[in-house]
Coordinates of C-alpha atoms in Angstrom, one line a residue:
M1 CA -40.4 -118.4 -33.8
S2 CA -40.4 -117.5 -30.2
T3 CA -42.2 -114.6 -29.1
S4 CA -39.2 -113.3 -27.2
E5 CA -37.2 -113.1 -30.3
Q6 CA -37.0 -109.7 -31.9
P7 CA -36.8 -109.1 -35.7
I8 CA -33.6 -108.0 -37.3
S9 CA -33.9 -105.0 -39.6
V10 CA -31.6 -104.6 -42.6
N11 CA -30.6 -101.4 -44.3
V12 CA -30.1 -100.9 -47.9
S13 CA -26.4 -101.9 -47.9
G14 CA -27.2 -105.0 -46.1
I15 CA -25.6 -104.2 -42.7
S16 CA -27.4 -105.2 -39.6
T17 CA -28.1 -102.1 -37.2
G18 CA -29.5 -104.3 -34.5
P19 CA -32.4 -103.2 -32.0
S20 CA -30.5 -99.9 -30.8
S21 CA -30.2 -98.2 -34.1
V22 CA -31.6 -94.5 -34.6
S23 CA -33.1 -93.1 -37.6
P24 CA -31.7 -89.9 -39.1
Q25 CA -35.0 -87.9 -38.2
D26 CA -34.1 -88.5 -34.3
G27 CA -30.6 -86.8 -34.6
S28 CA -29.6 -83.2 -34.0
F29 CA -29.7 -81.0 -37.0
L30 CA -26.9 -78.8 -35.8
T31 CA -24.7 -81.6 -34.9
S32 CA -25.1 -83.2 -38.3
I33 CA -24.0 -80.0 -39.8
I34 CA -21.1 -79.4 -37.7
G35 CA -20.1 -82.9 -37.6
D36 CA -20.4 -83.8 -41.3
N37 CA -20.0 -80.5 -43.1
P38 CA -16.6 -80.4 -44.7
Y39 CA -16.6 -76.6 -45.2
F40 CA -17.3 -76.0 -41.4
Q41 CA -14.5 -78.5 -40.5
A42 CA -12.3 -76.4 -42.9
G43 CA -12.6 -73.2 -40.6
F44 CA -15.3 -71.2 -42.5
G45 CA -17.8 -72.1 -39.9
L46 CA -15.6 -71.1 -37.0
M47 CA -14.9 -67.8 -39.0
G48 CA -18.6 -67.2 -39.4
V49 CA -19.3 -67.7 -35.6
G50 CA -16.3 -65.3 -34.8
V51 CA -18.0 -62.7 -37.2
G52 CA -21.3 -63.1 -35.9
L53 CA -20.0 -62.8 -32.2
T54 CA -18.1 -59.6 -33.2
V55 CA -21.2 -58.2 -34.7
L56 CA -23.2 -58.8 -31.5
R57 CA -20.5 -57.2 -29.4
Q58 CA -20.2 -54.1 -31.7
G59 CA -24.0 -53.9 -31.5
A60 CA -24.1 -54.2 -27.8
M61 CA -21.3 -51.5 -27.6
L62 CA -23.3 -49.2 -30.0
A63 CA -26.5 -49.8 -27.9
S64 CA -24.7 -49.0 -24.8
T65 CA -23.2 -45.8 -26.2
A66 CA -26.4 -44.6 -27.5
L67 CA -28.2 -45.3 -24.2
R68 CA -25.5 -43.5 -22.3
R69 CA -25.8 -40.5 -24.6
R70 CA -29.5 -40.5 -24.3
M71 CA -29.7 -41.2 -20.5
L72 CA -26.4 -39.9 -19.0
V73 CA -24.6 -36.6 -19.1
E74 CA -20.8 -35.8 -18.2
L75 CA -19.3 -32.7 -16.8
E76 CA -15.4 -32.4 -17.3
I77 CA -13.4 -30.2 -15.0
N78 CA -9.5 -29.9 -15.7
N79 CA -6.9 -28.6 -13.3
K80 CA -6.4 -25.4 -15.1
D81 CA -9.9 -24.3 -14.0
R82 CA -10.5 -22.7 -10.6
A83 CA -13.6 -25.1 -9.9
Y84 CA -11.0 -28.0 -9.9
E85 CA -9.6 -27.1 -6.4
W86 CA -13.1 -26.0 -5.1
F87 CA -14.6 -29.3 -6.1
L88 CA -11.7 -31.3 -4.7
A89 CA -12.0 -29.4 -1.3
W90 CA -15.7 -29.9 -1.3
M91 CA -15.4 -33.6 -1.5
A92 CA -12.8 -33.6 1.1
H93 CA -15.3 -31.6 3.2
Q94 CA -18.1 -34.1 2.6
T95 CA -15.8 -36.9 3.6
Q96 CA -14.9 -35.2 6.8
L97 CA -18.7 -34.8 7.5
A98 CA -19.3 -38.5 6.6
S99 CA -16.6 -39.7 9.1
A100 CA -17.8 -37.3 11.8
S101 CA -21.5 -38.2 11.5
C102 CA -21.2 -42.0 10.9
P103 CA -17.7 -43.2 12.3
G104 CA -16.8 -46.7 11.2
R105 CA -19.5 -46.8 8.4
S106 CA -18.7 -46.4 4.8
I107 CA -22.0 -44.6 3.9
M108 CA -23.7 -42.0 5.7
S109 CA -27.2 -42.8 7.1
S110 CA -28.6 -40.2 4.8
R111 CA -26.8 -42.1 1.8
R112 CA -25.5 -38.7 0.7
W113 CA -21.9 -39.6 0.6
M114 CA -19.8 -42.9 0.0
A115 CA -16.5 -42.9 1.7
S116 CA -13.7 -42.8 -0.8
H117 CA -11.1 -45.6 -0.6
Q118 CA -8.6 -43.8 -3.0
L119 CA -7.1 -40.6 -1.4
S120 CA -4.4 -38.1 -2.2
V121 CA -2.6 -35.9 0.3
E122 CA -2.1 -32.0 -0.3
T123 CA 0.7 -30.7 2.0
M124 CA 0.8 -27.0 2.8
Y125 CA 4.1 -26.1 4.1
E126 CA 5.0 -22.4 5.4
Q127 CA 8.5 -21.4 6.4
R128 CA 8.7 -18.3 8.4
K129 CA 11.6 -15.9 8.6
N130 CA 12.2 -16.6 12.5
G131 CA 12.9 -20.2 11.4
S132 CA 9.6 -21.6 12.6
S133 CA 7.5 -23.5 10.1
S134 CA 4.0 -25.0 9.9
V135 CA 2.7 -28.1 8.0
L136 CA -1.0 -28.8 7.2
F137 CA -2.2 -31.9 5.6
K138 CA -5.5 -32.2 3.5
L139 CA -6.8 -35.5 2.3
V140 CA -8.6 -35.3 -1.0
A141 CA -10.1 -37.7 -3.5
G142 CA -7.2 -39.3 -5.4
P143 CA -7.2 -40.8 -9.0
G144 CA -10.0 -43.3 -9.6
T145 CA -13.7 -43.6 -9.4
H146 CA -15.9 -42.2 -6.6
W147 CA -19.6 -42.2 -5.8
F148 CA -21.9 -39.7 -4.0
R149 CA -25.5 -38.7 -4.0
Y150 CA -26.4 -35.2 -4.1
H151 CA -29.9 -34.1 -3.7
G152 CA -31.4 -37.4 -4.5
A153 CA -29.3 -38.0 -7.7
W154 CA -26.3 -40.5 -7.8
M155 CA -23.3 -39.1 -9.3
Q156 CA -20.0 -40.7 -10.5
V157 CA -16.7 -38.8 -10.2
K158 CA -13.9 -40.0 -12.0
R159 CA -10.4 -38.4 -11.5
E160 CA -7.7 -39.2 -14.1
R161 CA -4.2 -38.3 -14.2
E162 CA -2.1 -38.0 -17.5
T163 CA 1.4 -39.0 -16.1
R164 CA 2.9 -39.1 -19.7
S165 CA 2.5 -35.5 -20.4
M166 CA 2.9 -32.6 -18.1
Q167 CA 2.2 -28.8 -18.2
L168 CA 5.1 -27.3 -19.9
M169 CA 5.9 -24.5 -17.5
S170 CA 4.9 -25.8 -14.1
G171 CA 5.7 -29.4 -14.7
V172 CA 2.5 -30.4 -13.1
P173 CA 0.6 -33.5 -14.6
W174 CA -2.6 -32.8 -16.4
E175 CA -5.7 -33.9 -14.5
T176 CA -9.4 -34.0 -15.1
L177 CA -12.4 -34.6 -13.1
T178 CA -15.5 -36.2 -14.8
L179 CA -18.9 -35.9 -13.2
T180 CA -21.6 -38.4 -14.6
T181 CA -25.2 -38.6 -13.8
L182 CA -28.6 -39.1 -15.3
S183 CA -29.4 -36.5 -18.1
R184 CA -32.5 -35.4 -16.0
D185 CA -30.3 -34.4 -13.1
R186 CA -28.0 -32.1 -15.2
V187 CA -29.6 -29.1 -13.5
L188 CA -27.8 -30.1 -10.4
F189 CA -24.3 -29.3 -11.9
P190 CA -24.4 -25.5 -11.5
R191 CA -26.0 -25.8 -8.1
L192 CA -23.1 -28.3 -6.9
L193 CA -20.3 -25.9 -8.3
S194 CA -21.9 -23.0 -6.6
E195 CA -21.9 -24.9 -3.3
A196 CA -18.2 -25.7 -3.8
R197 CA -17.3 -22.2 -4.7
D198 CA -19.3 -20.8 -1.6
L199 CA -17.4 -23.3 0.6
A200 CA -14.1 -22.2 -0.8
M201 CA -15.0 -18.4 -0.3
K202 CA -16.3 -19.2 3.2
G203 CA -13.0 -20.4 4.2
Q204 CA -11.4 -17.2 3.0
E205 CA -14.2 -14.9 4.3
G206 CA -12.8 -12.0 6.4
K207 CA -9.3 -13.2 5.6
L208 CA -6.5 -12.2 3.5
V209 CA -5.1 -14.5 0.9
I210 CA -1.3 -14.4 -0.1
H211 CA -0.5 -15.7 -3.5
T212 CA 3.0 -16.7 -4.8
A213 CA 4.3 -17.3 -8.3
W214 CA 4.6 -21.1 -9.1
G215 CA 5.8 -21.3 -12.7
I216 CA 3.5 -19.2 -14.7
E217 CA 0.7 -19.5 -12.2
W218 CA -0.5 -17.7 -8.9
R219 CA -1.1 -20.2 -6.2
P220 CA -2.2 -19.4 -2.6
F221 CA 0.5 -19.7 -0.1
G222 CA -0.4 -21.2 3.2
Q223 CA -3.6 -20.7 5.0
P224 CA -5.6 -17.4 4.5
R225 CA -4.7 -14.9 7.1
R226 CA -6.8 -12.7 9.4
K227 CA -7.2 -9.2 8.1
R228 CA -5.2 -6.6 10.1
P229 CA -7.2 -3.4 11.0
L230 CA -5.8 -0.5 9.1
R231 CA -5.6 1.6 12.3
S232 CA -3.3 -0.9 13.8
V233 CA -0.6 0.5 11.5
V234 CA 0.5 3.8 12.9
L235 CA 2.1 5.9 10.3
E236 CA 3.1 9.6 10.0
E237 CA 0.0 11.8 10.0
G238 CA -1.4 12.1 6.4
V239 CA 0.6 9.2 4.8
A240 CA -2.1 6.4 5.2
E241 CA -4.9 8.8 4.3
T242 CA -3.1 10.0 1.1
I243 CA -2.6 6.3 -0.2
D244 CA -6.0 5.3 1.0
Q245 CA -7.8 8.2 -0.9
D246 CA -5.6 7.9 -4.0
L247 CA -6.3 4.2 -4.3
K248 CA -10.1 4.6 -3.8
S249 CA -10.3 7.3 -6.3
F250 CA -8.3 5.0 -8.9
L251 CA -10.7 2.2 -8.2
E252 CA -13.9 4.4 -8.9
R253 CA -12.4 5.9 -12.2
R254 CA -12.2 2.8 -14.5
Q255 CA -14.5 4.3 -17.2
W256 CA -12.6 7.7 -16.8
Y257 CA -9.4 6.0 -17.8
A258 CA -11.3 4.1 -20.6
D259 CA -12.8 7.3 -22.1
R260 CA -9.3 8.8 -22.4
G261 CA -7.3 5.8 -23.6
I262 CA -5.2 5.7 -20.4
P263 CA -4.1 2.2 -19.2
Y264 CA -6.0 1.3 -16.2
R265 CA -3.2 0.5 -13.7
R266 CA -1.6 2.2 -10.7
G267 CA 1.9 2.0 -9.3
Y268 CA 3.0 3.0 -5.7
L269 CA 6.4 3.2 -4.1
L270 CA 6.8 3.1 -0.3
Y271 CA 10.4 4.0 0.7
G272 CA 12.0 4.3 4.2
P273 CA 14.1 2.6 6.8
P274 CA 13.5 -1.1 7.7
G275 CA 10.8 -1.8 10.4
S276 CA 8.8 1.6 9.6
G277 CA 5.6 -0.4 8.6
K278 CA 5.7 -0.5 4.7
T279 CA 4.7 -4.0 4.3
S280 CA 2.4 -4.0 7.2
F281 CA 0.5 -1.0 5.9
I282 CA 0.1 -2.7 2.4
Q283 CA -1.3 -5.8 4.1
A284 CA -3.8 -3.7 6.2
L285 CA -4.8 -1.7 3.2
A286 CA -5.4 -4.9 1.1
G287 CA -7.5 -6.4 4.0
S288 CA -9.6 -3.2 4.3
L289 CA -10.6 -3.2 0.7
S290 CA -11.1 -7.0 0.5
Y291 CA -8.1 -7.5 -1.8
D292 CA -5.5 -10.2 -1.9
I293 CA -1.8 -9.8 -2.2
C294 CA 0.4 -11.3 -4.9
V295 CA 4.1 -11.5 -3.8
L296 CA 6.5 -11.4 -6.7
N297 CA 10.1 -12.2 -6.2
L298 CA 12.1 -10.9 -9.1
S299 CA 15.2 -12.9 -8.0
E300 CA 13.4 -16.3 -8.2
R301 CA 15.4 -18.9 -10.3
G302 CA 13.7 -19.7 -13.5
L303 CA 11.8 -16.4 -13.7
T304 CA 12.3 -14.9 -17.3
D305 CA 10.9 -11.7 -18.9
D306 CA 8.3 -13.9 -20.7
K307 CA 7.1 -15.5 -17.6
L308 CA 7.1 -12.3 -15.6
N309 CA 5.0 -10.7 -18.3
H310 CA 2.6 -13.8 -18.3
L311 CA 2.3 -13.4 -14.4
L312 CA 1.6 -9.7 -14.3
S313 CA -1.0 -10.1 -17.1
N314 CA -2.8 -12.8 -15.3
V315 CA -3.1 -11.5 -11.7
P316 CA -6.0 -12.9 -9.6
E317 CA -9.0 -10.5 -9.5
R318 CA -9.0 -8.0 -6.7
S319 CA -5.2 -8.4 -6.0
F320 CA -2.3 -6.2 -5.1
I321 CA 1.1 -7.1 -6.7
L322 CA 3.8 -6.6 -4.0
I323 CA 7.4 -6.3 -5.0
E324 CA 9.6 -5.9 -1.8
D325 CA 13.1 -4.4 -1.8
V326 CA 13.1 -3.6 -5.4
D327 CA 16.5 -2.0 -5.0
A328 CA 18.1 -5.4 -4.4
A329 CA 16.6 -6.8 -7.5
F330 CA 18.6 -4.8 -9.9
N331 CA 21.8 -3.5 -8.4
K332 CA 23.3 -1.5 -11.4
R333 CA 20.8 -3.1 -13.5
V334 CA 22.1 -6.7 -12.9
K335 CA 21.1 -9.2 -10.2
T336 CA 23.8 -11.6 -9.3
S337 CA 23.7 -13.9 -6.2
E338 CA 26.6 -15.0 -4.0
D339 CA 26.9 -18.2 -5.9
G340 CA 27.2 -16.4 -9.2
Y341 CA 23.7 -17.0 -10.3
Q342 CA 22.3 -14.2 -12.5
S343 CA 18.6 -13.3 -12.6
A344 CA 17.0 -14.2 -15.9
V345 CA 14.7 -11.0 -15.6
T346 CA 16.3 -8.1 -17.3
F347 CA 16.0 -4.6 -16.2
S348 CA 14.7 -3.5 -19.6
G349 CA 12.2 -6.5 -19.5
F350 CA 10.9 -5.5 -16.1
L351 CA 10.4 -1.8 -17.3
N352 CA 8.5 -3.2 -20.3
V353 CA 6.3 -5.2 -18.1
L354 CA 5.4 -2.2 -15.9
D355 CA 4.2 -0.1 -18.9
G356 CA 5.3 -1.4 -22.1
V357 CA 3.3 -2.4 -25.1
A358 CA 2.7 -6.0 -23.8
S359 CA 2.0 -4.9 -20.2
G360 CA -1.4 -5.8 -18.7
E361 CA -4.1 -3.6 -17.4
E362 CA -6.4 -3.6 -14.4
R363 CA -3.6 -3.9 -11.8
I364 CA -2.2 -2.2 -8.8
I365 CA 1.5 -2.6 -8.0
F366 CA 3.1 -1.8 -4.7
M367 CA 6.9 -1.6 -4.5
T368 CA 9.2 -1.1 -1.3
T369 CA 12.7 -0.1 -0.7
N370 CA 15.0 0.8 2.1
H371 CA 17.4 2.8 -0.3
I372 CA 15.6 4.9 -2.7
E373 CA 18.8 6.4 -3.7
K374 CA 19.9 3.1 -5.3
L375 CA 16.9 3.1 -7.6
D376 CA 17.3 3.8 -11.3
P377 CA 15.4 7.0 -12.4
A378 CA 13.9 5.0 -15.4
L379 CA 12.1 2.7 -12.7
I380 CA 10.5 5.4 -10.7
R381 CA 9.5 7.8 -13.3
P382 CA 5.6 8.8 -13.5
G383 CA 3.7 6.2 -15.3
R384 CA 5.6 3.3 -13.7
V385 CA 5.4 4.7 -10.3
D386 CA 2.6 7.1 -9.8
L387 CA 2.7 7.9 -6.2
A388 CA 5.8 7.6 -3.9
L389 CA 5.6 8.3 -0.2
L390 CA 8.3 8.1 2.5
V391 CA 7.3 5.8 5.4
D392 CA 9.9 7.0 8.1
D393 CA 11.0 5.9 11.5
A394 CA 8.9 6.8 14.4
S395 CA 8.0 10.4 15.0
P396 CA 6.9 11.8 18.4
V397 CA 3.2 11.5 17.4
Q398 CA 3.5 8.0 16.0
A399 CA 5.2 6.9 19.2
K400 CA 2.6 8.5 21.4
T401 CA -0.2 7.0 19.4
L402 CA 1.4 3.5 19.5
F403 CA 1.9 3.8 23.3
R404 CA -1.6 4.6 23.7
Q405 CA -3.1 1.7 21.4
F406 CA -0.9 -0.9 23.5
Y407 CA -1.6 0.4 27.0
G408 CA -4.7 2.4 26.8
G409 CA -8.3 1.0 26.7
D410 CA -9.8 -1.2 29.3
D411 CA -6.9 -3.7 29.8
P412 CA -7.3 -4.5 33.6
Q413 CA -3.6 -5.3 33.9
H414 CA -2.3 -1.8 32.7
V415 CA -5.2 -0.1 34.5
A416 CA -4.1 -1.6 37.7
E417 CA -0.5 -0.9 37.1
V418 CA -0.8 2.8 36.0
A419 CA -3.5 5.3 36.4
K420 CA -5.0 6.9 33.4
D421 CA -3.5 10.4 34.0
E422 CA -0.1 8.7 34.6
M423 CA -0.3 6.8 31.4
E424 CA -0.8 10.1 29.5
N425 CA 2.4 11.5 31.1
L426 CA 4.2 8.4 30.1
A427 CA 3.1 8.8 26.5
D428 CA 4.1 12.5 26.6
M429 CA 7.5 11.8 28.0
L430 CA 8.0 9.2 25.2
G431 CA 7.2 11.8 22.6
H432 CA 9.8 14.2 24.2
L433 CA 12.3 11.5 24.2
V434 CA 11.8 10.9 20.4
T435 CA 12.2 14.6 19.8
A436 CA 15.3 14.8 21.8
E437 CA 17.1 11.8 20.2
A438 CA 16.0 12.8 16.6
K439 CA 18.0 16.2 17.2
A440 CA 21.0 14.1 18.2
G441 CA 20.7 12.0 15.1
R442 CA 19.4 8.9 16.6
R443 CA 16.2 7.3 15.6
V444 CA 14.0 4.4 16.5
S445 CA 11.8 2.2 14.2
M446 CA 8.2 1.4 14.8
A447 CA 8.9 -2.2 14.7
A448 CA 11.4 -1.9 17.7
L449 CA 8.8 0.0 19.7
Q450 CA 6.1 -2.5 19.0
G451 CA 8.4 -5.3 20.0
L452 CA 9.1 -3.6 23.2
F453 CA 5.5 -2.8 24.1
I454 CA 4.5 -6.4 23.4
R455 CA 6.8 -7.8 26.1
A456 CA 6.8 -5.0 28.7
G457 CA 4.5 -3.0 30.7
P458 CA 4.0 0.8 30.3
K459 CA 6.6 1.8 33.1
E460 CA 9.2 -0.6 32.0
A461 CA 8.7 0.4 28.3
S462 CA 9.3 4.1 29.0
E463 CA 12.3 3.2 31.0
R464 CA 13.9 1.0 28.3
C465 CA 13.0 3.0 25.2
T466 CA 16.4 4.8 25.2
E467 CA 18.1 1.3 24.4
L468 CA 16.2 1.2 21.1
F469 CA 17.5 4.4 19.5
V470 CA 20.2 3.9 16.7
T471 CA 22.1 6.3 14.6
R472 CA 20.6 6.4 11.1
R473 CA 20.8 8.3 8.0
T474 CA 18.2 10.7 7.6
P475 CA 16.4 11.5 4.2
S476 CA 18.2 14.2 2.4
A477 CA 17.5 16.7 -0.2
S478 CA 18.9 14.5 -2.8
D479 CA 16.4 11.9 -2.0
Q480 CA 13.7 14.3 -3.0
E481 CA 15.4 15.3 -6.2
V482 CA 15.0 11.6 -7.2
L483 CA 11.3 11.9 -6.8
D484 CA 10.8 15.1 -8.8
G485 CA 7.5 14.8 -10.6
F486 CA 5.6 12.9 -8.0
A487 CA 2.5 14.5 -6.3
V488 CA 3.0 13.5 -2.8

C-alpha cells in the first residue's frame, strides 16, 4: 500500500464516511437539540423561549420600577392648582433668560436651562370701551417633555393634556405637570414652587389685578394695572372717609363677628349720576388696601343661580366683588336683552346669594347704580347693603379741589402760564360758577371736568367750563326714603 493512500473508516451500518466525517462529540449540543428534537419542532420549544423572554422583560420592568421608586421622586401639579400657572410662567421666564444670555445656543452656559422645543401660546386680549384693544402673547412650555437644571439637580418636566375629557363647567381640558428628579433632591420642590410664586407676585407688586368670571372660575383679566392713589379721586367731603373708615373697621373685627355668630361679610352701594367717580373710587380703595377686584356681570350668558353661588363662595383672597349698574340687571325682577335673551340668574337667586343660607362669608361686595329709584327694596335692605352713599355730581368744593390738583404744584408749563395768585382766583371762579349753575338746575360731572382739564390749560378750562353743564335730575326726598335704615 502506498504511503499516500488514507485508510477508509467504516461505521456500524457499513457506510463509508470518508476522510471528512466528524464525530458526534465535535457537534453543537444546542444545535442537536433544536435540529433533532421533535418536541421543539412541534412548537413547544418556541413557546418556552417566548415565555422566557417575557419573564425577562417583566423582570426588567419590575426592576426598573423598583429602581425608580427608590431613586426618583415625582411631583404632580394639575391645572386646578394655582401653582400650575405660576410654574408655567416661571418656565417661560427662564426660557427668556436663556435666550437673552445665550442667543443661538440651546443650553445656557451655566447649564441651568435647556431651551424647550415644544411651546404653547397664551394670548391675552383686552377690549376697551373706547373701541381700542391690546393683545399680548406669552410663550410657555407646551405639552411634551422638558429638561432643566435647578441648583445642581436635573429635573424632568412632563406636561400632559387630556383631550378626551374636559372640565364640565369651563370646557377646559385637564392638564397636569409632572416634575421628576432624584429622591435626594426632593427638598428642592418647595424652594422651586416658592420661587415661581414670588416671581408671579413680583409681577403684580404695587398693581391692581382685575378678575372676571370664566365659567365657575375667576381668572385675571388683562395685565395688572397700576394702583390709583386714593386722593386722585375727588369726592364730596366726608364720603371717601366714611367708606374707608367703615371698611377698615370691618376688616379689623373678624373675631367680633365670629363671637356673635354674625356672617362676616359687608355690602356697599354707591349711587349717583354717571361720571361721578363711583367705580374709580372703588378701584382706588382696593389699591390702597392691596386688594384685587372681581368684576361680576349678572347678565352674562350661561350664568345661573348655581354658578353665581359658586363664584361668590370661591372669591380669591383679598378681593372686592364689583357689580356695576345693578339696576339694569333686574328691571322689574327680569333681565331680557334686545334679542329676547333672558338672564338665567333669577332675582330670588341673587338675593339668596347675597345673604341666604348657602351664601359665602369673608367677602366684600360693592354695587353701583345710576338710578337708585329703580332698585327693588328687597335688594338694598340692611344685611344685603350695609352702607349706601350718594356719589353726586361736582360740588363747588370738588371742582376747586380737582382744579388745584391739575394745575397746581410744580408744573412748569402752568406756572409760566398763570401765576399762583391768579390760579387761586380761577379756582374760586370755578367754584362760584358751579354754585350758580346748580341753582339753575344745571350740573356738571367730575368726569367731564377731568376730561377738560386734561386737554386744556387753566385759563382755557375756566372759560370753557360753562359748556359742560347739563340739566339733570337732582336727588329727591323719595330717594332718601328708599334708603331708610342705612347709617350714612
